[in-house]
Amino acid sequence: MALKSLAEYELLAAQSHGHLCAGQILGLRMALYGIALLGIEDLAGADRKRLVTFVEIDRCMTDAITVVTGCRLGKRALKFRDFGKAAATFCDLREHRAVRVAALESSKQRARERYPEIADKNQQQMRAYREMSDAELFEHQWVTVAIGPQDLPGFKAPRVVCAQCGEGVSFGREILREGRPLCRACAGERYYTPV
Ligand SMILES: [Zn+2]
Ligand SMILES: [Zn+2]
């Protein structure tokens, strides 16, 4: 199955995200641009396992990117790097190449200039982001991304039990301390505080 039209993706994005917004359209356009640069066309079929996507923000556009790419956290094909930036890197596992696409800071201003008569910012940007060229919306850069086998979908590794809390740890995420395997929380990276 080939790629769908932007309008079809908009419907799917609205369903999965709960509403349609400018961020969704930007995310759809960003993902379509990224996979076009990689030459990937059949994400539902032959190219299904070709792509891993790194997203740099957890906002509306992130959901839209998963709609186009099919890359999901639960499939290990979506990686989150919390940089707070409207950017994503699309990694082609087959051709061993990757492209990072970032939304241009000027895109909001361009939307204003294009449709000054539309007072509602979201409506103004939605309309403009549908119509603006890829070059007006984005910059892209070819990059390499070090993805270890333990980070790829389908990686199999024995589950290790943390010597301190007894919880299981997958994908080699344990840390060895004085010969004992510890989970990251017990090793000092705990993000929560027991009460
Ligand atoms: Zn939204
Ligand atoms: Zn532990």
mmCIF file of C-alpha atoms and ligand atoms in Angstrom:
data_model
loop_
_atom_site.group_PDB
_atom_site.id
_atom_site.type_symbol
_atom_site.label_atom_id
_atom_site.label_comp_id
_atom_site.label_asym_id
_atom_site.label_seq_id
_atom_site.Cartn_x
_atom_site.Cartn_y
_atom_site.Cartn_z
ATOM 1 C CA MET A 1 0.000 0.000 0.000
ATOM 2 C CA ALA A 2 1.458 3.340 -1.062
ATOM 3 C CA LEU A 3 1.374 6.571 0.880
ATOM 4 C CA LYS A 4 -1.927 8.353 1.371
ATOM 5 C CA SER A 5 -2.797 11.944 0.559
ATOM 6 C CA LEU A 6 -2.298 14.666 3.153
ATOM 7 C CA ALA A 7 -6.093 14.941 3.524
ATOM 8 C CA GLU A 8 -6.351 11.229 4.361
ATOM 9 C CA TYR A 9 -3.563 11.510 6.906
ATOM 10 C CA GLU A 10 -5.303 14.523 8.432
ATOM 11 C CA LEU A 11 -8.369 12.372 9.123
ATOM 12 C CA LEU A 12 -6.271 9.650 10.735
ATOM 13 C CA ALA A 13 -4.303 12.192 12.766
ATOM 14 C CA ALA A 14 -7.481 13.852 14.044
ATOM 15 C CA GLN A 15 -8.770 10.447 15.147
ATOM 16 C CA SER A 16 -5.627 9.394 16.974
ATOM 17 C CA HIS A 17 -4.791 12.806 18.484
ATOM 18 C CA GLY A 18 -8.315 13.885 19.376
ATOM 19 C CA HIS A 19 -8.310 17.032 17.251
ATOM 20 C CA LEU A 20 -6.747 18.482 14.149
ATOM 21 C CA CYS A 21 -4.386 21.395 14.690
ATOM 22 C CA ALA A 22 -1.515 23.213 13.028
ATOM 23 C CA GLY A 23 1.000 21.076 14.895
ATOM 24 C CA GLN A 24 -0.561 17.942 13.455
ATOM 25 C CA ILE A 25 -0.293 19.245 9.926
ATOM 26 C CA LEU A 26 3.297 20.285 10.488
ATOM 27 C CA GLY A 27 4.062 16.811 11.850
ATOM 28 C CA LEU A 28 2.380 15.083 8.899
ATOM 29 C CA ARG A 29 4.293 17.269 6.444
ATOM 30 C CA MET A 30 7.558 16.691 8.323
ATOM 31 C CA ALA A 31 7.161 12.905 8.243
ATOM 32 C CA LEU A 32 6.119 12.881 4.588
ATOM 33 C CA TYR A 33 9.145 15.017 3.734
ATOM 34 C CA GLY A 34 11.507 12.813 5.744
ATOM 35 C CA ILE A 35 10.400 9.564 4.160
ATOM 36 C CA ALA A 36 10.359 11.157 0.695
ATOM 37 C CA LEU A 37 13.993 12.176 1.198
ATOM 38 C CA LEU A 38 14.756 8.565 2.126
ATOM 39 C CA GLY A 39 12.784 7.250 -0.859
ATOM 40 C CA ILE A 40 10.490 5.149 1.325
ATOM 41 C CA GLU A 41 7.042 4.622 -0.210
ATOM 42 C CA ASP A 42 5.391 1.531 1.153
ATOM 43 C CA LEU A 43 5.350 1.899 4.927
ATOM 44 C CA ALA A 44 2.344 -0.370 5.336
ATOM 45 C CA GLY A 45 3.903 -3.178 3.304
ATOM 46 C CA ALA A 46 7.396 -3.879 2.000
ATOM 47 C CA ASP A 47 9.022 -0.961 3.852
ATOM 48 C CA ARG A 48 7.213 -1.676 7.123
ATOM 49 C CA LYS A 49 10.337 -2.478 9.123
ATOM 50 C CA ARG A 50 12.699 -0.089 7.394
ATOM 51 C CA LEU A 51 12.190 2.962 9.535
ATOM 52 C CA VAL A 52 13.128 4.109 13.025
ATOM 53 C CA THR A 53 12.170 7.670 13.949
ATOM 54 C CA PHE A 54 13.687 9.893 16.630
ATOM 55 C CA VAL A 55 11.396 12.710 17.779
ATOM 56 C CA GLU A 56 12.724 15.700 19.706
ATOM 57 C CA ILE A 57 9.517 16.994 21.255
ATOM 58 C CA ASP A 58 6.398 15.543 22.891
ATOM 59 C CA ARG A 59 3.745 17.716 21.328
ATOM 60 C CA CYS A 60 0.966 17.528 18.743
ATOM 61 C CA MET A 61 3.387 16.990 15.887
ATOM 62 C CA THR A 62 4.798 13.879 17.526
ATOM 63 C CA ASP A 63 1.443 12.086 17.251
ATOM 64 C CA ALA A 64 1.162 13.098 13.612
ATOM 65 C CA ILE A 65 4.604 11.706 12.862
ATOM 66 C CA THR A 66 3.567 8.306 14.214
ATOM 67 C CA VAL A 67 0.452 8.364 12.005
ATOM 68 C CA VAL A 68 2.527 8.667 8.821
ATOM 69 C CA THR A 69 5.526 6.546 9.789
ATOM 70 C CA GLY A 70 3.794 3.837 11.816
ATOM 71 C CA CYS A 71 6.759 4.153 14.200
ATOM 72 C CA ARG A 72 5.483 3.618 17.727
ATOM 73 C CA LEU A 73 7.064 3.443 21.138
ATOM 74 C CA GLY A 74 5.601 -0.023 21.678
ATOM 75 C CA LYS A 75 7.237 -1.289 18.501
ATOM 76 C CA ARG A 76 10.588 0.173 19.544
ATOM 77 C CA ALA A 77 10.591 2.128 16.281
ATOM 78 C CA LEU A 78 9.942 5.508 17.920
ATOM 79 C CA LYS A 79 12.671 7.067 20.049
ATOM 80 C CA PHE A 80 12.135 10.156 22.167
ATOM 81 C CA ARG A 81 14.922 12.621 22.825
ATOM 82 C CA ASP A 82 13.478 15.409 24.949
ATOM 83 C CA PHE A 83 15.194 18.411 23.330
ATOM 84 C CA GLY A 84 12.049 20.524 23.095
ATOM 85 C CA LYS A 85 12.629 21.058 19.362
ATOM 86 C CA ALA A 86 10.263 20.754 16.423
ATOM 87 C CA ALA A 87 12.481 18.223 14.688
ATOM 88 C CA ALA A 88 12.713 14.532 13.922
ATOM 89 C CA THR A 89 15.295 12.186 12.457
ATOM 90 C CA PHE A 90 14.162 9.461 10.093
ATOM 91 C CA CYS A 91 16.515 6.480 9.957
ATOM 92 C CA ASP A 92 16.411 4.037 7.067
ATOM 93 C CA LEU A 93 17.637 0.723 8.470
ATOM 94 C CA ARG A 94 17.911 -0.899 5.044
ATOM 95 C CA GLU A 95 20.002 1.755 3.335
ATOM 96 C CA HIS A 96 21.853 2.757 6.520
ATOM 97 C CA ARG A 97 21.199 6.436 6.176
ATOM 98 C CA ALA A 98 19.253 9.030 8.117
ATOM 99 C CA VAL A 99 17.897 12.494 7.618
ATOM 100 C CA ARG A 100 17.030 15.046 10.297
ATOM 101 C CA VAL A 101 14.190 17.409 9.448
ATOM 102 C CA ALA A 102 13.588 20.550 11.514
ATOM 103 C CA ALA A 103 10.724 23.021 11.225
ATOM 104 C CA LEU A 104 11.995 26.483 10.372
ATOM 105 C CA GLU A 105 11.437 29.200 12.970
ATOM 106 C CA SER A 106 10.233 31.395 10.092
ATOM 107 C CA SER A 107 7.273 29.137 9.267
ATOM 108 C CA LYS A 108 4.891 30.898 11.696
ATOM 109 C CA GLN A 109 5.832 34.306 10.294
ATOM 110 C CA ARG A 110 5.370 33.030 6.756
ATOM 111 C CA ALA A 111 1.915 31.724 7.683
ATOM 112 C CA ARG A 112 1.049 35.194 9.023
ATOM 113 C CA GLU A 113 2.232 36.837 5.829
ATOM 114 C CA ARG A 114 0.392 34.370 3.666
ATOM 115 C CA TYR A 115 -2.996 34.651 5.387
ATOM 116 C CA PRO A 116 -3.087 37.904 7.390
ATOM 117 C CA GLU A 117 -6.877 37.942 6.976
ATOM 118 C CA ILE A 118 -7.292 34.759 9.048
ATOM 119 C CA ALA A 119 -7.353 36.008 12.641
ATOM 120 C CA ASP A 120 -7.310 32.624 14.339
ATOM 121 C CA LYS A 121 -3.637 31.587 14.571
ATOM 122 C CA ASN A 122 -4.358 27.881 14.460
ATOM 123 C CA GLN A 123 -6.586 28.208 11.391
ATOM 124 C CA GLN A 124 -4.050 30.503 9.755
ATOM 125 C CA GLN A 125 -1.205 28.061 10.325
ATOM 126 C CA MET A 126 -3.250 24.998 9.376
ATOM 127 C CA ARG A 127 -4.086 26.527 6.015
ATOM 128 C CA ALA A 128 -0.549 27.760 5.377
ATOM 129 C CA TYR A 129 1.142 24.539 6.495
ATOM 130 C CA ARG A 130 -0.947 22.584 4.015
ATOM 131 C CA GLU A 131 0.169 24.810 1.150
ATOM 132 C CA MET A 132 3.728 25.938 1.879
ATOM 133 C CA SER A 133 6.560 24.117 0.124
ATOM 134 C CA ASP A 134 8.843 21.738 2.006
ATOM 135 C CA ALA A 135 11.644 24.304 1.634
ATOM 136 C CA GLU A 136 9.475 27.014 3.222
ATOM 137 C CA LEU A 137 8.603 24.779 6.165
ATOM 138 C CA PHE A 138 11.727 22.756 6.840
ATOM 139 C CA GLU A 139 15.438 22.417 6.691
ATOM 140 C CA HIS A 140 17.005 18.993 6.443
ATOM 141 C CA GLN A 141 20.399 17.521 7.090
ATOM 142 C CA TRP A 142 21.798 14.072 6.310
ATOM 143 C CA VAL A 143 23.149 12.534 9.487
ATOM 144 C CA THR A 144 24.316 9.258 10.930
ATOM 145 C CA VAL A 145 22.684 7.880 14.041
ATOM 146 C CA ALA A 146 24.334 5.223 16.142
ATOM 147 C CA ILE A 147 21.586 2.699 16.827
ATOM 148 C CA GLY A 148 22.887 -0.347 18.640
ATOM 149 C CA PRO A 149 21.278 -3.767 18.177
ATOM 150 C CA GLN A 150 19.803 -3.440 21.676
ATOM 151 C CA ASP A 151 17.807 -0.419 20.466
ATOM 152 C CA LEU A 152 16.304 -2.070 17.391
ATOM 153 C CA PRO A 153 12.912 -3.717 17.066
ATOM 154 C CA GLY A 154 13.155 -7.475 17.524
ATOM 155 C CA PHE A 155 16.230 -7.425 19.782
ATOM 156 C CA LYS A 156 16.376 -10.470 22.022
ATOM 157 C CA ALA A 157 18.383 -10.495 25.227
ATOM 158 C CA PRO A 158 18.041 -12.361 28.485
ATOM 159 C CA ARG A 159 16.038 -10.501 31.099
ATOM 160 C CA VAL A 160 18.183 -9.572 34.063
ATOM 161 C CA VAL A 161 16.884 -9.246 37.615
ATOM 162 C CA CYS A 162 18.039 -6.205 39.582
ATOM 163 C CA ALA A 163 20.118 -7.331 42.567
ATOM 164 C CA GLN A 164 18.582 -4.600 44.731
ATOM 165 C CA CYS A 165 14.850 -4.288 43.944
ATOM 166 C CA GLY A 166 14.274 -7.631 42.252
ATOM 167 C CA GLU A 167 12.529 -6.141 39.216
ATOM 168 C CA GLY A 168 13.323 -7.465 35.751
ATOM 169 C CA VAL A 169 15.329 -5.389 33.269
ATOM 170 C CA SER A 170 15.180 -5.948 29.501
ATOM 171 C CA PHE A 171 17.310 -4.960 26.522
ATOM 172 C CA GLY A 172 20.608 -4.737 28.398
ATOM 173 C CA ARG A 173 19.497 -1.665 30.328
ATOM 174 C CA GLU A 174 21.006 -2.943 33.572
ATOM 175 C CA ILE A 175 24.118 -1.339 35.065
ATOM 176 C CA LEU A 176 26.874 -3.418 36.618
ATOM 177 C CA ARG A 177 28.082 -2.190 40.021
ATOM 178 C CA GLU A 178 30.790 -4.201 41.732
ATOM 179 C CA GLY A 179 29.704 -7.207 39.736
ATOM 180 C CA ARG A 180 25.992 -6.870 40.618
ATOM 181 C CA PRO A 181 23.391 -5.985 37.987
ATOM 182 C CA LEU A 182 21.276 -2.998 39.029
ATOM 183 C CA CYS A 183 18.297 -1.408 37.338
ATOM 184 C CA ARG A 184 18.788 2.238 36.433
ATOM 185 C CA ALA A 185 16.576 3.366 39.311
ATOM 186 C CA CYS A 186 18.621 1.522 41.905
ATOM 187 C CA ALA A 187 21.804 2.724 40.204
ATOM 188 C CA GLY A 188 20.798 6.302 40.987
ATOM 189 C CA GLU A 189 18.773 7.424 37.961
ATOM 190 C CA ARG A 190 15.406 7.219 39.727
ATOM 191 C CA TYR A 191 13.029 9.903 38.441
ATOM 192 C CA TYR A 192 10.456 9.241 41.167
ATOM 193 C CA THR A 193 10.635 9.392 44.941
ATOM 194 C CA PRO A 194 8.889 6.686 46.958
ATOM 195 C CA VAL A 195 6.519 8.177 49.535
HETATM 196 ZN ZN ZN B 1 -2.890 19.294 18.712
HETATM 197 ZN ZN ZN B 2 16.387 -2.074 40.981
#
